[in-house]
CSV table of C-alpha atoms in Angstrom, one decimal:
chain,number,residue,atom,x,y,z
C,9,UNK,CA,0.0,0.0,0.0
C,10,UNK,CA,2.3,2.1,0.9
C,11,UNK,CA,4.9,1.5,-2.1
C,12,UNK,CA,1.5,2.1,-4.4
C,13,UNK,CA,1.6,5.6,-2.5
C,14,UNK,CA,4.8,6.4,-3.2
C,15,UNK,CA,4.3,5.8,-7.0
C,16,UNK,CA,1.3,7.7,-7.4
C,17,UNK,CA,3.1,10.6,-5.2
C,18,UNK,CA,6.1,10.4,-7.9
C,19,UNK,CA,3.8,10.1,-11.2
C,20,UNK,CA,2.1,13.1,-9.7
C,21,UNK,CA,5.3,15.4,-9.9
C,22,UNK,CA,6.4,14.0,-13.0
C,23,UNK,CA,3.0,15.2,-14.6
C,24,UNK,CA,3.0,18.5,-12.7
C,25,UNK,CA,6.5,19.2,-14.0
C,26,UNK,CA,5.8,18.3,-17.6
C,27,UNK,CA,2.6,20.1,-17.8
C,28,UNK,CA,2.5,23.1,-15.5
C,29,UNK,CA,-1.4,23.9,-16.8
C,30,UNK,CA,-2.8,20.7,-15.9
C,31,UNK,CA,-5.7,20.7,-14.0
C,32,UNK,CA,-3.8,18.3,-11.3
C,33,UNK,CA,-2.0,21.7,-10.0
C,34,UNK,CA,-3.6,24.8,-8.7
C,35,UNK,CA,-1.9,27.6,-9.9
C,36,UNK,CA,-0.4,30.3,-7.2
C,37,UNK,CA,-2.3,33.3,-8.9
C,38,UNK,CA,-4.8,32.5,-11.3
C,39,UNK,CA,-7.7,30.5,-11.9
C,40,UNK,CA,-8.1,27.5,-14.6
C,41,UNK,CA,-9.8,29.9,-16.9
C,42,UNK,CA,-7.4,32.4,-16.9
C,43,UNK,CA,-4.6,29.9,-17.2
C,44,UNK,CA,-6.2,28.1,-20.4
C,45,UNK,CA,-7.0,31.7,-21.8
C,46,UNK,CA,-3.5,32.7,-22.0
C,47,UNK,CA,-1.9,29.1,-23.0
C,48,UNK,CA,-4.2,28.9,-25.9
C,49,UNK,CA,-3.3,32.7,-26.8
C,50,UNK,CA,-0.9,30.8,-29.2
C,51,UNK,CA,2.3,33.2,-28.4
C,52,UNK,CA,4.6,30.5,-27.9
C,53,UNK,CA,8.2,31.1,-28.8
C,54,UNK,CA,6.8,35.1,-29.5
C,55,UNK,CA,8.3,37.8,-28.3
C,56,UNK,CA,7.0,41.1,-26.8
C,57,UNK,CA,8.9,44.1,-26.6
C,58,UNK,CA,7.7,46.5,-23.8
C,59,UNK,CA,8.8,50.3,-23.3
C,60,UNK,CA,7.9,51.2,-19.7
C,61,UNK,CA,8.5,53.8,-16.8
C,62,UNK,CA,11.5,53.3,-14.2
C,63,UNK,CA,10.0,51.3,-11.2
C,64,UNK,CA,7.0,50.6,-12.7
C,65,UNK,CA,5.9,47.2,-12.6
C,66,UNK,CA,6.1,44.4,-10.3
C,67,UNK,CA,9.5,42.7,-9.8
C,68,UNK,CA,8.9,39.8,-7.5
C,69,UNK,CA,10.1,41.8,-4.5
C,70,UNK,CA,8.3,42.3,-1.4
C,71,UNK,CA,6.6,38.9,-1.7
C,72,UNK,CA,4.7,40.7,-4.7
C,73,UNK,CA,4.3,39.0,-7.9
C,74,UNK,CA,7.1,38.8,-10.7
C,75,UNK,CA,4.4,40.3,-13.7
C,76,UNK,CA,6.4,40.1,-16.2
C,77,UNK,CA,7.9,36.6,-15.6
C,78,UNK,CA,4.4,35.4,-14.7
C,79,UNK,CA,3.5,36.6,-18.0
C,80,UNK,CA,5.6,34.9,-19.7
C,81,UNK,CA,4.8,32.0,-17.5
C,82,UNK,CA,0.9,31.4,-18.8
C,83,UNK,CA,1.6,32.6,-22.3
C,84,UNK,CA,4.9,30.7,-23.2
C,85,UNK,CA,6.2,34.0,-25.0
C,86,UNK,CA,9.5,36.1,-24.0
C,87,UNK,CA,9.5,39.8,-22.9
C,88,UNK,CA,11.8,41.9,-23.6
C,89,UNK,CA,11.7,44.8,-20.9
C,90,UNK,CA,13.3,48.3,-21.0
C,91,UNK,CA,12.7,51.2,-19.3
C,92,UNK,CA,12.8,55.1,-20.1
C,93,UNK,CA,13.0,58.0,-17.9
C,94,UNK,CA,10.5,60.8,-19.0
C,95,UNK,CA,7.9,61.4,-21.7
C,96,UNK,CA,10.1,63.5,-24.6
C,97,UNK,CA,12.8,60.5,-23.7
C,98,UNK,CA,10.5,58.1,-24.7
C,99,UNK,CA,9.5,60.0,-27.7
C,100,UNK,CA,13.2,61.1,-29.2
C,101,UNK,CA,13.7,57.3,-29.3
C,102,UNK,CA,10.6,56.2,-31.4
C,103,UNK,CA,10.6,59.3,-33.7
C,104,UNK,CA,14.8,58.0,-34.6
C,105,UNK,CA,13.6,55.0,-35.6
C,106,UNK,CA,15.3,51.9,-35.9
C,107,UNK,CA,13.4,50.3,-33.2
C,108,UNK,CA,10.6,48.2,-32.1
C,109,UNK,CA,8.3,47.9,-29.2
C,110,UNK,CA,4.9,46.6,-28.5
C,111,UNK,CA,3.7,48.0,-25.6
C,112,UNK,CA,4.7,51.3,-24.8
C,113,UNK,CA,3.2,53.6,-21.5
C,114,UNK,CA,3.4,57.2,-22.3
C,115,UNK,CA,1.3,59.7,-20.2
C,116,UNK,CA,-1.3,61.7,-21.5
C,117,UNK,CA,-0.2,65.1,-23.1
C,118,UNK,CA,2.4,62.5,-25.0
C,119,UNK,CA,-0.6,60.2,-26.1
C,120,UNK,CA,-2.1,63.1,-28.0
C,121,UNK,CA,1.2,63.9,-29.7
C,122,UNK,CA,1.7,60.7,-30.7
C,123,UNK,CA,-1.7,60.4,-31.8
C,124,UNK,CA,-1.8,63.5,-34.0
C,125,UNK,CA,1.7,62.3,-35.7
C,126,UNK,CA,0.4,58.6,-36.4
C,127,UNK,CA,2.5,56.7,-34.4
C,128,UNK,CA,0.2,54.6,-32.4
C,129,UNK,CA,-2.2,51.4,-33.8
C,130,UNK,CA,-5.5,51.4,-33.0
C,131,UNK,CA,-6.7,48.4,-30.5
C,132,UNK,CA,-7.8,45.8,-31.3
C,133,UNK,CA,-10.4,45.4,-28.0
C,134,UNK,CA,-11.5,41.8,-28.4
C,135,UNK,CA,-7.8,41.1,-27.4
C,136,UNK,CA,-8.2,42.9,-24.2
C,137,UNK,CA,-11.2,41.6,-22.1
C,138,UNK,CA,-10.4,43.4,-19.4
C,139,UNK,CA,-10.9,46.6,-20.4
C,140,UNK,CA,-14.1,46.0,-18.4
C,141,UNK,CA,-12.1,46.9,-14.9
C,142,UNK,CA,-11.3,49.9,-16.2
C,143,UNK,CA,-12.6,52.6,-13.9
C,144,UNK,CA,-14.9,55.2,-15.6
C,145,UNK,CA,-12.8,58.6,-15.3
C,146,UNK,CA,-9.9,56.6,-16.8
C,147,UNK,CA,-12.0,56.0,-20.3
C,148,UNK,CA,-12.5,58.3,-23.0
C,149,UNK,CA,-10.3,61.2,-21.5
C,150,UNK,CA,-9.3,63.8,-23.4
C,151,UNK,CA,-6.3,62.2,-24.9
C,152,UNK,CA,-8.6,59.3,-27.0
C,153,UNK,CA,-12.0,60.3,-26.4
C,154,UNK,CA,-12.9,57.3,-28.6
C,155,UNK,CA,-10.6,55.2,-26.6
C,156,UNK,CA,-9.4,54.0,-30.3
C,157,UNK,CA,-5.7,53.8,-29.1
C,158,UNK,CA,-5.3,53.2,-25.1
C,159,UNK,CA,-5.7,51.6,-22.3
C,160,UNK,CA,-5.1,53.5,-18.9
C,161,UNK,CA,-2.2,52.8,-16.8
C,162,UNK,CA,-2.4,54.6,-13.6
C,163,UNK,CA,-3.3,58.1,-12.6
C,164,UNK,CA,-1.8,60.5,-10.4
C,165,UNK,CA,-0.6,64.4,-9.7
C,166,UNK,CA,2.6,66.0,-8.7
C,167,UNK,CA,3.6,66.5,-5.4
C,168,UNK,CA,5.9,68.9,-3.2
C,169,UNK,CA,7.6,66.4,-0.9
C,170,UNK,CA,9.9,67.6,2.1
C,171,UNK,CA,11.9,66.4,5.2
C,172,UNK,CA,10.6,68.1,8.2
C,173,UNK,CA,14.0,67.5,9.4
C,174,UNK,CA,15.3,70.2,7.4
C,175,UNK,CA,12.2,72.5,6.9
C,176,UNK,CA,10.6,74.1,10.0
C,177,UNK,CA,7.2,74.5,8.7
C,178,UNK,CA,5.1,72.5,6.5
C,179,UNK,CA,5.2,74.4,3.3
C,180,UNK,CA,2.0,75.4,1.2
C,181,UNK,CA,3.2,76.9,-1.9
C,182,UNK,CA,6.0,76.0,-4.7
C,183,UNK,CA,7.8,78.8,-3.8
C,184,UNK,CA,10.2,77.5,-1.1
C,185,UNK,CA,11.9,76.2,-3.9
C,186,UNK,CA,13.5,79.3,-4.6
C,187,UNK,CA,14.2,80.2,-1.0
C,188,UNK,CA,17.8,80.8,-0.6
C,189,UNK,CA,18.6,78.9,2.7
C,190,UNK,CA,18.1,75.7,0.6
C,191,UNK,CA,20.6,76.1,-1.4
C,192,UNK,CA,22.4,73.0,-3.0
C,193,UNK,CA,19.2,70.9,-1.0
C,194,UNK,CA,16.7,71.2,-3.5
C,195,UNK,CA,15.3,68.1,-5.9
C,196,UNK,CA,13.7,69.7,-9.2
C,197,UNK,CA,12.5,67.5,-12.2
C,198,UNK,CA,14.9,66.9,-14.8
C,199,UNK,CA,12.2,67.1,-17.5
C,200,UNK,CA,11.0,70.2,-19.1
C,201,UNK,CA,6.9,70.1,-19.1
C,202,UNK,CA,6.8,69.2,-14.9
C,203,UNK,CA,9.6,71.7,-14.1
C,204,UNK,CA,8.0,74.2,-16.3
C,205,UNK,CA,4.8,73.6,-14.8
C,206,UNK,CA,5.8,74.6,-11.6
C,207,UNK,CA,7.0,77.8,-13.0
C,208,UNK,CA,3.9,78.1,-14.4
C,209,UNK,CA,1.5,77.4,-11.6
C,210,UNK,CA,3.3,80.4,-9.6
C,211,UNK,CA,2.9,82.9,-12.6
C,212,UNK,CA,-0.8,81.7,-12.6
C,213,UNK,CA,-0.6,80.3,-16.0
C,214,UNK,CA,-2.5,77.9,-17.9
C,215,UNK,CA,0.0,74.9,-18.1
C,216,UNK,CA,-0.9,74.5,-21.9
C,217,UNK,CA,-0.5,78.1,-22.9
C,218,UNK,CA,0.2,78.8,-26.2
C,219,UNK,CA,1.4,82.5,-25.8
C,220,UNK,CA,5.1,81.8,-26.0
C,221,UNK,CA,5.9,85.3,-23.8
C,222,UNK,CA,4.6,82.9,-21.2
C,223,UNK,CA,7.2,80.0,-22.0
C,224,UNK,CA,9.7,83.0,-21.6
C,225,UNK,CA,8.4,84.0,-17.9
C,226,UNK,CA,8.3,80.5,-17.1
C,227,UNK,CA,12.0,80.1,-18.6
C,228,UNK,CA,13.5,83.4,-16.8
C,229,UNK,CA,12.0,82.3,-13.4
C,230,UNK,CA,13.3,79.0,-13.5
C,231,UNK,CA,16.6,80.6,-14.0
C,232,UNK,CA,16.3,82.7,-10.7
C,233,UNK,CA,15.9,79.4,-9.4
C,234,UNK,CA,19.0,78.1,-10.4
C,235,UNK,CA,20.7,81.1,-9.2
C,236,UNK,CA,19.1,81.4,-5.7
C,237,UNK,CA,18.9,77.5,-5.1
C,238,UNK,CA,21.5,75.4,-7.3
C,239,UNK,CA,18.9,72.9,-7.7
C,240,UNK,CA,20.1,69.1,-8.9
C,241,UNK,CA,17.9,68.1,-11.8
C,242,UNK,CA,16.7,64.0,-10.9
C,243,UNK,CA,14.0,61.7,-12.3
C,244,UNK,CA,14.4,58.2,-10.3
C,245,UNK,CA,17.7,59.0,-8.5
C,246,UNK,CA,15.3,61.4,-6.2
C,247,UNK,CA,13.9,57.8,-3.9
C,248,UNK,CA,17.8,57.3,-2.5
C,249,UNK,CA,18.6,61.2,-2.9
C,250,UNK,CA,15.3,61.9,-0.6
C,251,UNK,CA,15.3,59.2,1.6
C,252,UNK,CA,18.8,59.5,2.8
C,253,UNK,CA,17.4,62.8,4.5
C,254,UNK,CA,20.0,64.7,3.0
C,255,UNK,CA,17.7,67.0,0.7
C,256,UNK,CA,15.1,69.5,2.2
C,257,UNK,CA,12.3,69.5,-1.0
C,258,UNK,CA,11.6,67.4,-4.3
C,259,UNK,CA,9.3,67.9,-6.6
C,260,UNK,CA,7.8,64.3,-7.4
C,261,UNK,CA,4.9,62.6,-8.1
C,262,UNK,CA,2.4,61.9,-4.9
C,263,UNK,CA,2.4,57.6,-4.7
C,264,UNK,CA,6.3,57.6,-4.9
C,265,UNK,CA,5.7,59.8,-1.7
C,266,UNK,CA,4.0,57.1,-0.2
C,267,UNK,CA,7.2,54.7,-1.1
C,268,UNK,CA,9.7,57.1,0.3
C,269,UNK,CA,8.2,57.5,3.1
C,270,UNK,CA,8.6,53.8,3.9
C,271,UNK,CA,12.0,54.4,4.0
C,272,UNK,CA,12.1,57.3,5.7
C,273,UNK,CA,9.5,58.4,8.5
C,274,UNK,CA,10.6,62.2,8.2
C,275,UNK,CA,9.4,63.3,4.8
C,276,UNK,CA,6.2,65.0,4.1
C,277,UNK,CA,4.1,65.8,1.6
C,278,UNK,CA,1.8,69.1,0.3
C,279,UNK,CA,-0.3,69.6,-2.6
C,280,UNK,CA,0.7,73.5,-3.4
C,281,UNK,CA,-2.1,75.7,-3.4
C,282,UNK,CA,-1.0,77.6,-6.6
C,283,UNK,CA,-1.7,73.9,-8.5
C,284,UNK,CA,-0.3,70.5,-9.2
C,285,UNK,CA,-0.4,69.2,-12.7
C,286,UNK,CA,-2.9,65.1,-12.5
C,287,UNK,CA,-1.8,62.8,-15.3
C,288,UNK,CA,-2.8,59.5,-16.8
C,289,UNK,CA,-0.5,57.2,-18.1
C,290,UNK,CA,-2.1,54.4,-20.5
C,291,UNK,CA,-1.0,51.2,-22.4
C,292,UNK,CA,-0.9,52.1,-26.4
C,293,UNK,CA,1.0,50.1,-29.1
C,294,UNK,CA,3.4,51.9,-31.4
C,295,UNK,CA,3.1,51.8,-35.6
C,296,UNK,CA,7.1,50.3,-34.8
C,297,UNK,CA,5.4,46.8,-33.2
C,298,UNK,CA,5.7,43.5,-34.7
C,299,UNK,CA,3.6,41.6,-32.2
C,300,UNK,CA,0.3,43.3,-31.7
C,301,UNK,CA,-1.2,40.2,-30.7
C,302,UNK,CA,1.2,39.8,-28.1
C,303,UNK,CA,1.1,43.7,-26.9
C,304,UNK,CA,-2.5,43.0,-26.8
C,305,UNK,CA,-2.6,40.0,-24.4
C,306,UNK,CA,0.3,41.8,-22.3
C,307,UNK,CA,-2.3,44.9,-21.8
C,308,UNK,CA,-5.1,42.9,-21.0
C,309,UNK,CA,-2.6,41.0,-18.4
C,310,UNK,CA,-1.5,43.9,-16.6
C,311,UNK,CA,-5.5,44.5,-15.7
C,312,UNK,CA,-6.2,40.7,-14.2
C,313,UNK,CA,-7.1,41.8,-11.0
C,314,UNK,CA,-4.4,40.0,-9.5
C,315,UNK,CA,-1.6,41.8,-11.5
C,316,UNK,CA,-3.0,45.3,-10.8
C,317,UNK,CA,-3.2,44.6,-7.1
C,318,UNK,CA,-0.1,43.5,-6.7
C,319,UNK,CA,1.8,45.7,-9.1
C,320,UNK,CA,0.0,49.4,-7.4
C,321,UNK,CA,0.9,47.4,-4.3
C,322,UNK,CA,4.6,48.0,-5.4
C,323,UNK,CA,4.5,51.1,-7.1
C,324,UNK,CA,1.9,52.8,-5.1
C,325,UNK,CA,0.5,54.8,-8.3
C,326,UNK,CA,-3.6,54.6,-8.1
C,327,UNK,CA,-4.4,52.0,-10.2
C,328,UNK,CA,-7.3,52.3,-13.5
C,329,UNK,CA,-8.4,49.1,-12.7
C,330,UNK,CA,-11.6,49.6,-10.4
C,331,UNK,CA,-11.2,46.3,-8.6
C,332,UNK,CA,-8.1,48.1,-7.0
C,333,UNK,CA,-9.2,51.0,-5.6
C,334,UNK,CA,-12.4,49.3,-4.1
C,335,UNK,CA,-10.1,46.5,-2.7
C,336,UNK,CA,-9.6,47.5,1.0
C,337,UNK,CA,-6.7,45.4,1.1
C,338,UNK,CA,-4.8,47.5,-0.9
C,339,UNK,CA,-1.9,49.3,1.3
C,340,UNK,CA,-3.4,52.5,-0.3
C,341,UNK,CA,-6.8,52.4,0.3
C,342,UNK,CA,-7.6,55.5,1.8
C,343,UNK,CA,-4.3,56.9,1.1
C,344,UNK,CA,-4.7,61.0,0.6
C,345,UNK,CA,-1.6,61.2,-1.7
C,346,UNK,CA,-3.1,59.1,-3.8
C,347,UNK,CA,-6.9,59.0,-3.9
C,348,UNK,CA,-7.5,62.6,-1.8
C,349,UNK,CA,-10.9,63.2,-0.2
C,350,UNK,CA,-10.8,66.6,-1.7
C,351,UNK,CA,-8.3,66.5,-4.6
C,352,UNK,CA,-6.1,69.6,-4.9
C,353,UNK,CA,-6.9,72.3,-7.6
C,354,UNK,CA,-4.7,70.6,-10.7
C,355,UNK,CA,-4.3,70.8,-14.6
C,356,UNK,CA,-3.9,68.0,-16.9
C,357,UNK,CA,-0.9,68.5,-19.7
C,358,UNK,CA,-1.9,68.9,-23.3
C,359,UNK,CA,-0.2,68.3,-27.3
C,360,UNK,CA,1.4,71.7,-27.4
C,361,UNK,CA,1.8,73.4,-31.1
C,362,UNK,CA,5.4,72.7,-32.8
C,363,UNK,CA,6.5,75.9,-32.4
C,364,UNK,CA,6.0,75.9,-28.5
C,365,UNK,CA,7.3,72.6,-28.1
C,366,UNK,CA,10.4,73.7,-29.9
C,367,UNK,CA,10.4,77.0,-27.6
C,368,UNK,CA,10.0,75.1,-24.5
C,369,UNK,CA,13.2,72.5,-25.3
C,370,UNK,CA,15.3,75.2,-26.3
C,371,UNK,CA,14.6,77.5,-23.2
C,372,UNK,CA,15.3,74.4,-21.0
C,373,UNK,CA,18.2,73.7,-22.1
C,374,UNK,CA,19.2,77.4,-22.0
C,375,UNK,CA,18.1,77.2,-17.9
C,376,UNK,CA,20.1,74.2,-17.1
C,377,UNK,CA,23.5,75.6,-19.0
C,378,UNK,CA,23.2,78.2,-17.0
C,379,UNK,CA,22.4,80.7,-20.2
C,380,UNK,CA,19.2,82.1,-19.1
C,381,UNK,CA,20.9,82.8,-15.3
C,382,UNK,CA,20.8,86.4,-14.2
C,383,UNK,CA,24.2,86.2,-13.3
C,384,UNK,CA,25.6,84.9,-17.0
C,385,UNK,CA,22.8,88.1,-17.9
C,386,UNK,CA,24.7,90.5,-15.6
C,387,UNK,CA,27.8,89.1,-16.9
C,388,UNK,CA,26.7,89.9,-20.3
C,389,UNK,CA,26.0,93.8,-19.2
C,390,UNK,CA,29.1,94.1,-17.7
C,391,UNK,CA,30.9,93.3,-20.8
C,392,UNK,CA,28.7,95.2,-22.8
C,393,UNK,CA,29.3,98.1,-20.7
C,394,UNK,CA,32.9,97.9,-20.5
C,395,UNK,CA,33.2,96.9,-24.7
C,396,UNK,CA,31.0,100.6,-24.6
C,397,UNK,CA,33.7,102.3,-22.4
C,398,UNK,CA,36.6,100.9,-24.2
C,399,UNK,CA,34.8,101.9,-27.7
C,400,UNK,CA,34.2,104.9,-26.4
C,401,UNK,CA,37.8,105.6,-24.9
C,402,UNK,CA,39.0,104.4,-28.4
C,403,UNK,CA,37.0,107.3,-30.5
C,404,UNK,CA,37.5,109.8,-28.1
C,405,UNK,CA,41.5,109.0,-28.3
C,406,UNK,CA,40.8,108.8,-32.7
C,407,UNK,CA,38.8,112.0,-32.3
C,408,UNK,CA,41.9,113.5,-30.9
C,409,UNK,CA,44.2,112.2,-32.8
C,410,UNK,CA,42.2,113.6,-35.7
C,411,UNK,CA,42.1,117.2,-34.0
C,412,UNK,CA,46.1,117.3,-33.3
C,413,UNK,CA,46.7,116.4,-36.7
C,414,UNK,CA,44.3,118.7,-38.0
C,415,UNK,CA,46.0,121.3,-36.0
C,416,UNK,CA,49.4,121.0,-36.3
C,417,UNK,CA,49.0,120.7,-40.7
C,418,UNK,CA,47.4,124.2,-40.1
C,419,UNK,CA,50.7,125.2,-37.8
C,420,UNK,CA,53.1,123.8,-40.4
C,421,UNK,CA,50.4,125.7,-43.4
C,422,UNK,CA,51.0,129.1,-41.2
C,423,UNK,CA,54.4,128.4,-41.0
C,424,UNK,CA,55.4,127.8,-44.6
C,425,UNK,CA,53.2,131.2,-45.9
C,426,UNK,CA,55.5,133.3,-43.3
C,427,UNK,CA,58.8,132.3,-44.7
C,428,UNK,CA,57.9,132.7,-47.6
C,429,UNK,CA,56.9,136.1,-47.1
């Protein structure tokens, strides 16, 4: 009896290990049904390429679930993951060419662009079933009223994090950044339409102005900042920079508060009352894919309920999947950062015109040389001023010259007419 045991026990693994679907193993995350749905997806031996935020999807640490080897788990195919750091990064590398992803995640404002330039595929949304957890204010937003071309990601706003360490009082406003006792301990984005926007929500413009006078404002402020502050320009480096309690602001978004804060008990957070900017960032697939199928079944993926629980669980972004937010399980449930009783006063970004989005990329990078500084502008007066002395001096001195020569050919013309009288 018991040797019969033993053989069932060992014909049992040996099935379980050749066929990890089989019906003879319950699977750690998912039901039968979702199991068979992605095994008979036919993506075997397929690969999907997939262009993503920084620290943006579920690793495997913290206990949570490893997405993207999970996905590749059920579905048989290979992902090929990369990450990018802002929206105009992500942009530069698809407009060059010469590469290829599925799945991309730009945020909103970027969405439209990409739209209006034909880069993105419509979806196809029989391949995504799950577009039915999709919350309601994360469908047909501004960016694809039709909802032709996305699925959404996450949503959230920016944020004015601090260390109460460092700052006496809990700050209200975005203009401590230019406050001169935190010099050299200031954290400012290192992309152009957030730090702008910060500029702009102090000026009390619209964050999608067109008037490119504004742009110039925004630009020349900025620049005071750099002079009164020295402010280090950071995207993802600003968790360890922040955390090690050695900086007194960043400006972030509000769920990577809620992470840093993990790490670090002293930090705060504030919604400025002059504004924050509240993006979406959604699923699309670029004209550059050669696997839309596969994009398609790694969208529809990411919103299993399971995957989007565990992946806001890690990076603490509020979900577009409804069965989130309404899961009191989640570590953020009830979070204010993230899903605020009464949300701050905020803009979304939109597609700016060419000629501003040319405007705003060359005034950035005239803030961060230092070009737009009021000290390289003083500089500039100063040499101006002494190039107008010296020119000066110089046709004074020709003027002169002119005189004395004048004067002394009328002494020698006097002097020749008396000898030879």
């Amino acid at each position: 009896m018991h040797r019969k045991f033993s053989l069932f026990m060992a014909f049992m693994l040996a099935v379980s290990l050749l066929f990890p679907f089989s019906a003879f193993a319950e699977d750690k995350y998912f039901s039968d049904e979702q199991v068979d749905y992605y095994k008979n997806l036919g993506l075997q031996g397929t690969t999907v390429n997939v262009y993503n935020w920084g620290e943006y999807i579920a690793d495997g640490s913290d206990g949570l679930m490893d997405v993207v080897h999970e996905f590749e788990r059920l579905t048989g195919a290979k992902v090929n993951y990369s990450n990018f750091e802002s929206n105009e990064n992500m942009y530069s590398k698809l407009a060059g060419g010469g590469v290829s992803y599925d799945v991309i995640a730009p945020s909103d404002y970027m969405i439209e662009r990409l739209i209006d330039e034909n880069m993105l595929l419509e979806l196809d949304y029989s391949n995504i079933p799950n577009f039915k957890y999709i919350s309601d204010n994360c469908k047909n937003c501004y960016y694809d009223p039709d909802n032709k071309y996305t699925v959404a990601f996450n949503t959230g706003r920016t944020a004015l994090i601090y260390n109460k360490k460092l700052v006496k009082e809990k700050p209200d406003s975005w203009s401590v950044l230019w406050d001169e006792q935190y010099k050299n301990k200031v954290l400012m984005f290192n992309n152009s339409r957030d730090a702008f926007a910060i500029a702009q929500a102090i000026l009390g413009q619209d964050l999608n102005t067109t008037n490119e006078q504004d742009w110039v404002d925004a630009a020349e402020l900025l620049a005071k900042q750099k002079d009164a502050v020295n402010p280090v320009y950071v995207m993802d480096e600003v968790f360890n920079l922040m955390e090690s309690g050695e900086y007194a602001f960043a400006t972030y978004y509000a769920g990577d508060y809620e992470l840093m804060v993990e790490n670090n008990e002293d930090l705060g957070y504030c919604f400025p009352k002059e504004g924050v900017n509240e993006f979406w960032d959604a699923f699309c697939v670029p004209t550059c894919a050669q696997n839309k199928k596969g994009a398609e079944a790694f969208i529809n993926f990411m919103h299993e309920p399971e995957v989007a629980f565990d992946n806001e669980e890690y990076i603490y972004y509020a979900s577009a999947n409804k069965t989130v937010e309404e899961n009191e399980e989640s570590s953020l449930y009830g979070s204010e950062a993230v899903y605020p009783e009464n949300p701050p006063e905020s803009q979304p970004f939109k597609n700016l015109p060419q000629n501003i989005l040319e405007l705003q990329s060359t005034l950035w990078n005239q803030v961060k040389s230092g070009k737009m500084s009021s000290k390289s502008k003083e500089d500039e007066r100063r040499i101006y001023i002494i190039s107008a002395i010296i020119g000066g001096a110089v046709v004074i001195l020709l003027v002169a010259a002119f005189i004395h020569k004048r004067r002394k050919g009328k002494e020698q013309d006097l002097s020749d007419l008396w000898n030879e009288k």
